[in-house]
Tab-separated table of C-alpha atoms and ligand atoms in Angstrom:
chain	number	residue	atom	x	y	z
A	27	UNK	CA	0.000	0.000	0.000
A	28	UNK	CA	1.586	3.721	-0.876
A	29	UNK	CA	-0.030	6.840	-0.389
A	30	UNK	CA	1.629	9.853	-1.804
A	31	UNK	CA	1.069	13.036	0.085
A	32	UNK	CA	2.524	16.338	-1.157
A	33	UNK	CA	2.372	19.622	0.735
A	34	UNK	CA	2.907	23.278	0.179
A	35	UNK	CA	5.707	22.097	-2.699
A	36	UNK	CA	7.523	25.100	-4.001
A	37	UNK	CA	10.129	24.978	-6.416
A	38	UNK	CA	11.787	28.324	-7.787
A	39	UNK	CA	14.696	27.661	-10.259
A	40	UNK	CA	16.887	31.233	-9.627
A	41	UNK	CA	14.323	34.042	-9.207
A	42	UNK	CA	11.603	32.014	-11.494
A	43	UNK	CA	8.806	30.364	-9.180
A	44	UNK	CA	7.900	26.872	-11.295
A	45	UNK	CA	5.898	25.018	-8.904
A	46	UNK	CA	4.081	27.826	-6.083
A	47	UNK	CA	2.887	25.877	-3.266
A	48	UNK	CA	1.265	22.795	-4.526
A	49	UNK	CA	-0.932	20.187	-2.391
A	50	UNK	CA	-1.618	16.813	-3.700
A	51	UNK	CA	-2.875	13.342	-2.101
A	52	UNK	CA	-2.521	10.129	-4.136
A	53	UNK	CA	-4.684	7.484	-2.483
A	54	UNK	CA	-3.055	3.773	-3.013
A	55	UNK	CA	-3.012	1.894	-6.069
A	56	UNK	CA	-4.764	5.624	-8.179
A	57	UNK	CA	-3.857	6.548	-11.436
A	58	UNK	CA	-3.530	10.742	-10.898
A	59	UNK	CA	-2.454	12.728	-13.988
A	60	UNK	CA	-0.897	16.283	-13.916
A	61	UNK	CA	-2.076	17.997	-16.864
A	62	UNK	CA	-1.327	21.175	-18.468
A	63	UNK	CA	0.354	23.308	-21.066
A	64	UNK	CA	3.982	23.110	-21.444
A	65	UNK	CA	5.320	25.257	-19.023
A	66	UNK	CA	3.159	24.615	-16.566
A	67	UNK	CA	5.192	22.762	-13.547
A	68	UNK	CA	4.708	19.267	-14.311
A	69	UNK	CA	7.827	17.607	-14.529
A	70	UNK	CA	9.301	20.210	-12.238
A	71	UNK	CA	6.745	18.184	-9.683
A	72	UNK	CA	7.462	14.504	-11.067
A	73	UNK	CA	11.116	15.049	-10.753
A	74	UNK	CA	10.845	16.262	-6.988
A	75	UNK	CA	8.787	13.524	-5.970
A	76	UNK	CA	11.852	11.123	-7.844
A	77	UNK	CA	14.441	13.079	-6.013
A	78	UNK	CA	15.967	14.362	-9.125
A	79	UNK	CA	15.467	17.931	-7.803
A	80	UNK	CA	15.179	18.960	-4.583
A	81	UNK	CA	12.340	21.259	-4.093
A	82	UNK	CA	12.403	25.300	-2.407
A	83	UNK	CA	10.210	24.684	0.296
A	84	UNK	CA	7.122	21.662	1.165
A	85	UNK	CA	7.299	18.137	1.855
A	86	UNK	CA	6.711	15.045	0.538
A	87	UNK	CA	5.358	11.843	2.114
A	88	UNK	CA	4.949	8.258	1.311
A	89	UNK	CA	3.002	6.222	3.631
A	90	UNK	CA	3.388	9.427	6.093
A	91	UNK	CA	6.828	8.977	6.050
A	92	UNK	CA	9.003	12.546	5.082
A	93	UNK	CA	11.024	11.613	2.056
A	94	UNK	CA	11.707	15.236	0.715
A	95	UNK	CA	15.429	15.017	1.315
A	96	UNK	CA	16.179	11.431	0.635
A	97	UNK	CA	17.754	10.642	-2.588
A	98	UNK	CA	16.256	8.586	-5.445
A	99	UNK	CA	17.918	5.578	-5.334
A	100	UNK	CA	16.475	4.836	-1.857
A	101	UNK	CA	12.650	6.139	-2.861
A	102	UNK	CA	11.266	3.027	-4.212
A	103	UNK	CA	10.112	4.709	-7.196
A	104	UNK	CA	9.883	3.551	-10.867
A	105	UNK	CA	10.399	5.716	-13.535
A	106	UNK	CA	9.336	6.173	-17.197
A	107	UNK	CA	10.490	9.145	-19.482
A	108	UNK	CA	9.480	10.291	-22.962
A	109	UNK	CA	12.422	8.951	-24.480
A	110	UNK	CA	12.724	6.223	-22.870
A	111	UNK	CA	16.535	6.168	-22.080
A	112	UNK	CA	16.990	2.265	-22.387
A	113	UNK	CA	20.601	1.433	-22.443
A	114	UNK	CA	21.438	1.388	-26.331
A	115	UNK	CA	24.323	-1.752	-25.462
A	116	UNK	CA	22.483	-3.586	-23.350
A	117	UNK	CA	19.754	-6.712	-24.069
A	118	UNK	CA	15.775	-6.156	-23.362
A	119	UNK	CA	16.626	-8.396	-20.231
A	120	UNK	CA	19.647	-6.605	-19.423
A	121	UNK	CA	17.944	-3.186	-19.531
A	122	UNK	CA	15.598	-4.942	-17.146
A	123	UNK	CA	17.544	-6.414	-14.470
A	124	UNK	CA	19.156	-3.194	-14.555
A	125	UNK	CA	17.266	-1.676	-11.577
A	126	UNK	CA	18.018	-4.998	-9.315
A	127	UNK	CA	21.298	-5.381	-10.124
A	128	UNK	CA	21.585	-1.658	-8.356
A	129	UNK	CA	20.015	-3.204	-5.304
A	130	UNK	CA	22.180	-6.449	-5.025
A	131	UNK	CA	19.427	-8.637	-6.205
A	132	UNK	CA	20.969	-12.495	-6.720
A	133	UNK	CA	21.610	-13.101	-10.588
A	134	UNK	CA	19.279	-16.242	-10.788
A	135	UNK	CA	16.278	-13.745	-8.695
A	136	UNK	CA	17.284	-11.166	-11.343
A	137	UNK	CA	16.802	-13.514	-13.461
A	138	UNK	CA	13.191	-14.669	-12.888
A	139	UNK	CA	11.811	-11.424	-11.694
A	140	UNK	CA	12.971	-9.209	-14.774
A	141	UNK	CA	11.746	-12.468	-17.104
A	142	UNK	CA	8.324	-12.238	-14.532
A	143	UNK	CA	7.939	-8.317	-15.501
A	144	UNK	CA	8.995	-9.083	-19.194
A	145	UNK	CA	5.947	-11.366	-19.371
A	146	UNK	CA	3.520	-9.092	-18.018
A	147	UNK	CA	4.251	-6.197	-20.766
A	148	UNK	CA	4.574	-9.399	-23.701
A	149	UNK	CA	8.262	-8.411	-24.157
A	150	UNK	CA	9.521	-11.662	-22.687
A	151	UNK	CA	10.081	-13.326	-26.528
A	152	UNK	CA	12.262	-10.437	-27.534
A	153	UNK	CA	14.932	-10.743	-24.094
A	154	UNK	CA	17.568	-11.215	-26.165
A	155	UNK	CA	17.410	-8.313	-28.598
A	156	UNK	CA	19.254	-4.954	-28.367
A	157	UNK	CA	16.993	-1.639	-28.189
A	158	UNK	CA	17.242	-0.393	-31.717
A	159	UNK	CA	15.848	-4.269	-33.230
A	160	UNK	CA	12.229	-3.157	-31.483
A	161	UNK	CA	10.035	-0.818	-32.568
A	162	UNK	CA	9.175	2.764	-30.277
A	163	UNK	CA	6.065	0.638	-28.782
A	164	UNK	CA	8.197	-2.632	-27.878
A	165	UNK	CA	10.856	-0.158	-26.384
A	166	UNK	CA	7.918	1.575	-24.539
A	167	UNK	CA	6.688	-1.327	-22.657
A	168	UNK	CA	10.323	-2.473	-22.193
A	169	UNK	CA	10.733	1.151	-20.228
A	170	UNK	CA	7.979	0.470	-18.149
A	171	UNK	CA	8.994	-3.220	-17.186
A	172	UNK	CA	12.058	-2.312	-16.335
A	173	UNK	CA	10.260	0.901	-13.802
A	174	UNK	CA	8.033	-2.056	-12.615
A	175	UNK	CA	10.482	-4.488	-12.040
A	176	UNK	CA	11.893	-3.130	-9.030
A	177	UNK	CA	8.472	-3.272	-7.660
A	178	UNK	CA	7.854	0.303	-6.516
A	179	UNK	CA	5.788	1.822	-4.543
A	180	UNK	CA	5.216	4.847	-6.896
A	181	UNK	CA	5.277	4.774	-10.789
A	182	UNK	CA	6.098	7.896	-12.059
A	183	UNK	CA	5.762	8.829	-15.997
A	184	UNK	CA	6.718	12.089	-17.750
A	185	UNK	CA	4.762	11.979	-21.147
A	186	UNK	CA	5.576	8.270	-21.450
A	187	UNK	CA	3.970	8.245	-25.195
A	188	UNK	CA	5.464	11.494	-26.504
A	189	UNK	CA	7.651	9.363	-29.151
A	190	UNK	CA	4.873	7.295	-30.464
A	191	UNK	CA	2.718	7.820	-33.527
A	192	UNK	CA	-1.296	8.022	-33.188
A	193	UNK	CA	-1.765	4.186	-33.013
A	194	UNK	CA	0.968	3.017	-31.086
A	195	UNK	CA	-0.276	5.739	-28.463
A	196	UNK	CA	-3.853	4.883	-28.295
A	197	UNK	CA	-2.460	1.184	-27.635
A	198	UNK	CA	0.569	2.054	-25.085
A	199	UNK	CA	-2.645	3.796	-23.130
A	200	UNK	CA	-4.540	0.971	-22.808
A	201	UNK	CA	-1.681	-1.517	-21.963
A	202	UNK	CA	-0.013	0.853	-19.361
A	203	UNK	CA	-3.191	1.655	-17.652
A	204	UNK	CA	-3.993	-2.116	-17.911
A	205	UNK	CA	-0.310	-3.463	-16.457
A	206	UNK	CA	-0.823	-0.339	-13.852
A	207	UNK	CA	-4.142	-1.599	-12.669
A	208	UNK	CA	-3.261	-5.470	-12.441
A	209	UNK	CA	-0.136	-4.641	-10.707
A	210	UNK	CA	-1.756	-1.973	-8.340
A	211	UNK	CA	0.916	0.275	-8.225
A	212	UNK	CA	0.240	4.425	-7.108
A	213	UNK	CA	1.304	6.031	-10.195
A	214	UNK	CA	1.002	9.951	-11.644
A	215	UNK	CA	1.107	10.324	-15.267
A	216	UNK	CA	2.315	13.865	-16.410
A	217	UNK	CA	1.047	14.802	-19.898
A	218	UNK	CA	-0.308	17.641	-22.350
A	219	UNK	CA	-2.525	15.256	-23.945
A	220	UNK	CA	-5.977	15.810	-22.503
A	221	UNK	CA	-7.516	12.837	-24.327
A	222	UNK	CA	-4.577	10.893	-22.819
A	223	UNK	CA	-5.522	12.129	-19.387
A	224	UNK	CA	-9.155	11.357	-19.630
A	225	UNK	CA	-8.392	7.785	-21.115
A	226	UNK	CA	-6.732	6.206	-18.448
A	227	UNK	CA	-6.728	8.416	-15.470
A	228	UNK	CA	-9.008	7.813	-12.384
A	229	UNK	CA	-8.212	11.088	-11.540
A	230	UNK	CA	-6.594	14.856	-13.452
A	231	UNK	CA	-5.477	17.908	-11.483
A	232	UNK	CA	-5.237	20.630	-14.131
A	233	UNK	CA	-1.887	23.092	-13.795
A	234	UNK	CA	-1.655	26.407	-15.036
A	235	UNK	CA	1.531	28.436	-13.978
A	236	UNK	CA	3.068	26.130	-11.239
A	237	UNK	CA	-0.610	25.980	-9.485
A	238	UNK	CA	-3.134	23.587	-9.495
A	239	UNK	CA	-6.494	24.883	-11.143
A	240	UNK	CA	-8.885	22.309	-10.167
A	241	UNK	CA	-9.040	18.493	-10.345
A	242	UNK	CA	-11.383	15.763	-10.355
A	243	UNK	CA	-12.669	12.613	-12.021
A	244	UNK	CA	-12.207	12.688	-15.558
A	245	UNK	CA	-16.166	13.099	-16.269
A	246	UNK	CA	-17.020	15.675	-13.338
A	247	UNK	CA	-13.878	17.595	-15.133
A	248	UNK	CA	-15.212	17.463	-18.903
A	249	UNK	CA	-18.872	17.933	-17.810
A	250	UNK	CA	-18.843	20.412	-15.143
A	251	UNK	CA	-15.693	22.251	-14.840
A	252	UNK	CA	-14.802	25.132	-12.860
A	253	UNK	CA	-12.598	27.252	-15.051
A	254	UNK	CA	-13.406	28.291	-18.382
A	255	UNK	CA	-9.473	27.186	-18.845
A	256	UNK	CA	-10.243	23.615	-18.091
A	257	UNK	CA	-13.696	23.984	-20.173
A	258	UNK	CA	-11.283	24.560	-23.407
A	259	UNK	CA	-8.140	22.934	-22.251
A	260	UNK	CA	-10.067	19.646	-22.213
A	261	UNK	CA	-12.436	18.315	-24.992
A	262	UNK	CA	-13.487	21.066	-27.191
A	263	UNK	CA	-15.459	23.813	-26.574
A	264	UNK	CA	-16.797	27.410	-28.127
A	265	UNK	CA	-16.324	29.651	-25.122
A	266	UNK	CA	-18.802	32.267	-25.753
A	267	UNK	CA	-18.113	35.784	-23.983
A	268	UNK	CA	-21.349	36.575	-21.901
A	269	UNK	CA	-22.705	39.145	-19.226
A	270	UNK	CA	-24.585	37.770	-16.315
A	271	UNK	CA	-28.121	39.431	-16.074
A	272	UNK	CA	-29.158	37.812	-12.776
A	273	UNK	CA	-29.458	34.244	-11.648
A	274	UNK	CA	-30.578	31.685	-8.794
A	275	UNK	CA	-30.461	27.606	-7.798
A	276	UNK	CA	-28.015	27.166	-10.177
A	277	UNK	CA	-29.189	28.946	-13.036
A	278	UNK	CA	-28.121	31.871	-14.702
A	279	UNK	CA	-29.547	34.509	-17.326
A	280	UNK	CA	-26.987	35.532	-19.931
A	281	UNK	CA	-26.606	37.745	-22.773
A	282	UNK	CA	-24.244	37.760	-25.174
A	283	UNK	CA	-21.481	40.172	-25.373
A	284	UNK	CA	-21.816	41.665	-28.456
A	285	UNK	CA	-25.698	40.995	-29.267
A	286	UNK	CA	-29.221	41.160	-27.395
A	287	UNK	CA	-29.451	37.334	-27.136
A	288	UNK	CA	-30.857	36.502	-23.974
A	289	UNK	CA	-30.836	32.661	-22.531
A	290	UNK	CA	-30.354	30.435	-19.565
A	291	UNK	CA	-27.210	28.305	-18.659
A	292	UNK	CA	-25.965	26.371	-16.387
A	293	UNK	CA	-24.052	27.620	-12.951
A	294	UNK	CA	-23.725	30.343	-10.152
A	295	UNK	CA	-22.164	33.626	-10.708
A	296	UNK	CA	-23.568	37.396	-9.824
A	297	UNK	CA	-24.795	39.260	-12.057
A	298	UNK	CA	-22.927	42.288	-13.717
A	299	UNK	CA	-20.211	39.700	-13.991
A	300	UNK	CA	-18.468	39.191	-17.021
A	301	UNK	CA	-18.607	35.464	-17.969
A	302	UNK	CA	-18.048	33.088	-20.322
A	303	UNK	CA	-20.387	30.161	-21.204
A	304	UNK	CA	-18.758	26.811	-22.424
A	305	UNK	CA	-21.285	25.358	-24.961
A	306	UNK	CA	-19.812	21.482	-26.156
A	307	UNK	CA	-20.382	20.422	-29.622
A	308	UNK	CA	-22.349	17.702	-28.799
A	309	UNK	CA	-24.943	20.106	-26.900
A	310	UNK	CA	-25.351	22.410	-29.532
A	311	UNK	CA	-28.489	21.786	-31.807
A	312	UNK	CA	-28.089	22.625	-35.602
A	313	UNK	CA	-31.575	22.158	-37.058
A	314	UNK	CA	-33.797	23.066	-40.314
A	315	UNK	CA	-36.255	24.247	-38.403
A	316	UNK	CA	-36.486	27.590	-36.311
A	317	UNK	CA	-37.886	27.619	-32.567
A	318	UNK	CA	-38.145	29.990	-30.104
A	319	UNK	CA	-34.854	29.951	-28.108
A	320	UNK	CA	-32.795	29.376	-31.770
A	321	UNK	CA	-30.384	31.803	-33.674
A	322	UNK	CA	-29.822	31.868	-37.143
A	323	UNK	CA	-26.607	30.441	-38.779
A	324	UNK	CA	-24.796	29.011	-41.680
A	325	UNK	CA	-22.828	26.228	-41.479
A	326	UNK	CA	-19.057	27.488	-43.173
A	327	UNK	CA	-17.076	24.602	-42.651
A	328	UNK	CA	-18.192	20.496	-42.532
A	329	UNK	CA	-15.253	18.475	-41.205
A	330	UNK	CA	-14.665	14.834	-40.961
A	331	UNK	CA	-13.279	13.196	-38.423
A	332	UNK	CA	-15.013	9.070	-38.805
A	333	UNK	CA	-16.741	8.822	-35.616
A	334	UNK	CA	-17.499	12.232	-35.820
A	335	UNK	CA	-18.398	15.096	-38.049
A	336	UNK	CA	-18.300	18.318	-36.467
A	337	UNK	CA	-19.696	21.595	-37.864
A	338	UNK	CA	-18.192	25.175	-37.868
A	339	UNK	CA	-21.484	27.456	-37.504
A	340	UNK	CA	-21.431	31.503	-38.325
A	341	UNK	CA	-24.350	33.367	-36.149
A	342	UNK	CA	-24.348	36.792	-35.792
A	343	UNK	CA	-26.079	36.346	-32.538
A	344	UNK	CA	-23.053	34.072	-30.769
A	345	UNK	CA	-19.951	34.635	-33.150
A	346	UNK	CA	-18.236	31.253	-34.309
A	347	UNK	CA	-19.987	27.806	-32.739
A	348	UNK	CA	-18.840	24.519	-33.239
A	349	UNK	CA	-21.321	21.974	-33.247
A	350	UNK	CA	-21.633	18.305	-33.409
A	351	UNK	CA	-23.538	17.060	-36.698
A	352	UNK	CA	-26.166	14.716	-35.612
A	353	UNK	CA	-26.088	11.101	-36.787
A	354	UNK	CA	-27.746	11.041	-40.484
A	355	UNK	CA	-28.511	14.950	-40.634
A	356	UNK	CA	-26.237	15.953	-43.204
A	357	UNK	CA	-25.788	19.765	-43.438
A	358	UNK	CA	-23.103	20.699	-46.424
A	359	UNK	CA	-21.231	24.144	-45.825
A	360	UNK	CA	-23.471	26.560	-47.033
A	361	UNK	CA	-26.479	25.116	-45.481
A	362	UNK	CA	-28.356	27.777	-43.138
A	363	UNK	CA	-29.266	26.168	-39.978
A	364	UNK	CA	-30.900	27.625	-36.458
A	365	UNK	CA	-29.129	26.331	-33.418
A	366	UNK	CA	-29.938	25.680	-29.942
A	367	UNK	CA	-29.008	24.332	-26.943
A	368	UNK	CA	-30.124	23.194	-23.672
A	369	UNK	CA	-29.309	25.145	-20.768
A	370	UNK	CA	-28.113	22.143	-19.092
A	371	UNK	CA	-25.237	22.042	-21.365
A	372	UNK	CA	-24.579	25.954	-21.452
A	373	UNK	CA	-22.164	26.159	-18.607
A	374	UNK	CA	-21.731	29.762	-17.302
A	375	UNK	CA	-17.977	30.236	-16.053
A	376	UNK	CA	-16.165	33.003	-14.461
A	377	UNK	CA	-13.981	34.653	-17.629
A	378	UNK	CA	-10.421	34.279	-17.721
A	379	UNK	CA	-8.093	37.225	-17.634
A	380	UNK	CA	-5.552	35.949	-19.653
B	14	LIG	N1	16.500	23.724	-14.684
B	14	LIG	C1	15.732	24.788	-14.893
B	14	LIG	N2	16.204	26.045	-14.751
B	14	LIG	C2	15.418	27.120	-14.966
B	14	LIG	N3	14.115	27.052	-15.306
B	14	LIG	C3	13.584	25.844	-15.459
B	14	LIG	C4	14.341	24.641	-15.266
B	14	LIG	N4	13.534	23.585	-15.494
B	14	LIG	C5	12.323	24.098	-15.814
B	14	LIG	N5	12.345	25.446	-15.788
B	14	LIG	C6	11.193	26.334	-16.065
B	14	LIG	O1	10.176	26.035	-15.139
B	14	LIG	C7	8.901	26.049	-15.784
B	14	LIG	C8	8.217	24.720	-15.587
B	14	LIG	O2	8.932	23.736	-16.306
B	14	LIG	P1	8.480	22.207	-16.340
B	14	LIG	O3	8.319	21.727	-14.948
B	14	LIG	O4	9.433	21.482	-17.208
B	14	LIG	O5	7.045	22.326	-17.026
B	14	LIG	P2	6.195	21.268	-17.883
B	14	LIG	O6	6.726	19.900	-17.601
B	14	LIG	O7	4.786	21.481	-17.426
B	14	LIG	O8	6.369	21.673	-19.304
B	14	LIG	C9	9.162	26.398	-17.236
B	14	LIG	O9	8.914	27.751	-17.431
B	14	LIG	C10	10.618	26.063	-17.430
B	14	LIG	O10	11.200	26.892	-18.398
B	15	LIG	MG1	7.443	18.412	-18.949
């Protein structure tokens, strides 16, 4: 069992404040990603919690014990980089037993626990080979055997898939949060990737500027976030720019900044407050047909995506929408269309400054 607790972590790199006083609990066995732009403090934090950099100020715990100042080799912690760093001389199983031999493991333990590991990431046929005879994803899931092997109590990863194509991504996902669950390891996943955050966290805490912005379950995030920031930063939105008329129980009347459309969204702010309201494609409405609550548009731009075709609408009522195209109701570019939503999926936000 390993709980990771950080506290009031501050890390400031000459006069330039990185990470500004960060709190973070990681219950046992949890898959937590940082997310956020570049910039933004992760690895800063990942490579405190390895002991690779010794932070300003705060503390961090495992199990409630202080490990701030201990160095990595005694933190129990396994570690997985973008580029993987496998030792180009050395064998798959080599590369593997690497972390044991550092602890004085027997060779014939080595041996079976590195070929154990090996198995569980289906690398254990290819033991023999060097690091350039695989391919990025073989080398991948050798990188994360050989974090795992030395059974830690925390698996760290800094943008683990950041060499790998689409596919090979979408796959190393699936198979690292698979290998992570089975072995029930406490890991924290740093990444840009928002889809990659929402796939195979059970939990993302958002960074802007060293800070954490909010965090939560991967659906609570996406469907009722806090910050217009996180509202764009994951999934995709049309922030429109709104001014609160007056509002109660959760409910707010809006009008749009630069027309008289009035309508009702989602959330609690004052009015006179300047606001934005996150509308998702999928809650936006693009019909033939007017109705009362609908705006006028034409649809400019149609594009394809397989699963998905989404919809760039012009309104002069709301600016620029993008909508969702519902299944079997093609509407070409050109097409004029009146949109709508619900005001359960208009979520009024506080606007961001920046
Ligand atoms: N060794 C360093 N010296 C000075 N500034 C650094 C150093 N490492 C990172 N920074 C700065 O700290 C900020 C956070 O960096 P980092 O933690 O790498 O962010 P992220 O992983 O989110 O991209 C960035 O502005 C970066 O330029
Ligand atoms: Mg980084």
């Amino acid at each position: 069992m390993s709980t990771l607790e950080i506290e009031k972590l501050r890390i400031v790199y000459g006069k330039y404040v990185a990470v500004d006083g960060l709190d973070l609990t990681i219950p046992h066995g949890q898959l937590v990603s940082l997310l956020g732009p570049s910039g933004s403090g992760k690895t800063s934090v990942l490579r405190a919690i390895g002991g690779y950099l010794p932070p300003t100020s705060g503390t961090i715990k495992v199990n409630g014990r202080d490990i701030t100042r201990d160095p990595p080799q005694v933190r129990d912690m396994g570690m997985v980089f973008q580029n993987f760093l496998l030792f180009p001389h050395m064998s798959v199983l080599d590369n593997v037993e690497f972390g044991l031999r550092m602890r004085q493991v027997s060779r014939a333990e080595r041996r079976r626990r590195a070929m154990e590991t090996l198995d569980m990431v289906r690398m254990s046929a290819f033991a023999a080979r060097l690091p350039f005879q695989l391919s990025g994803g073989q080398q991948q899931r050798v990188a994360l055997a050989r974090a795992l092997v030395i059974r830690p109590a925390i698996l760290l990863m800094d943008e683990p898939m950041g060499a790998l194509d689409a596919k090979l991504r979408a796959e190393a996902q699936e198979e690292i949060r698979a290998v992570q669950k089975e072995v029930g390891v406490t890991a924290i996943l740093v990444t840009h990737d928002q889809q990659e955050a929402m796939a195979m966290s059970d939990r993302i805490v958002v960074m802007r500027d060293g800070a954490i912005l909010e965090e939560g379950e991967p659906g609570r995030l996406y469907r009722e976030p806090r910050t217009a920031f996180t509202a764009e930063f994951l999934g995709t939105t049309t922030l429109l720019p709104v001014e609160v008329l007056g509002g109660e129980g959760g409910r707010c009347r809006v009008r749009h900044s630069t027309s008289k459309h009035e309508f009702l969204a989602t959330g609690d702010l004052r009015a006179g407050e300047a606001a934005s309201v996150s509308l998702r494609p999928e809650e936006i409405l693009c019909s033939h047909e007017a109705t009362a609550d609908s705006i006028a548009g034409r649809v400019t731009k149609r594009m394809f995506y397989g699963v998905n075709t989404f919809l760039r609408v012009e309104t002069s009522e709301a600016g620029s929408l993008l909508a969702l195209e519902a299944p079997g109701a093609v509407m070409g570019e050109g097409t004029g269309v009146h949109v709508s939503w619900r005001s359960e999926g208009a979520r009024v936000l506080p606007r961001d400054p920046s």
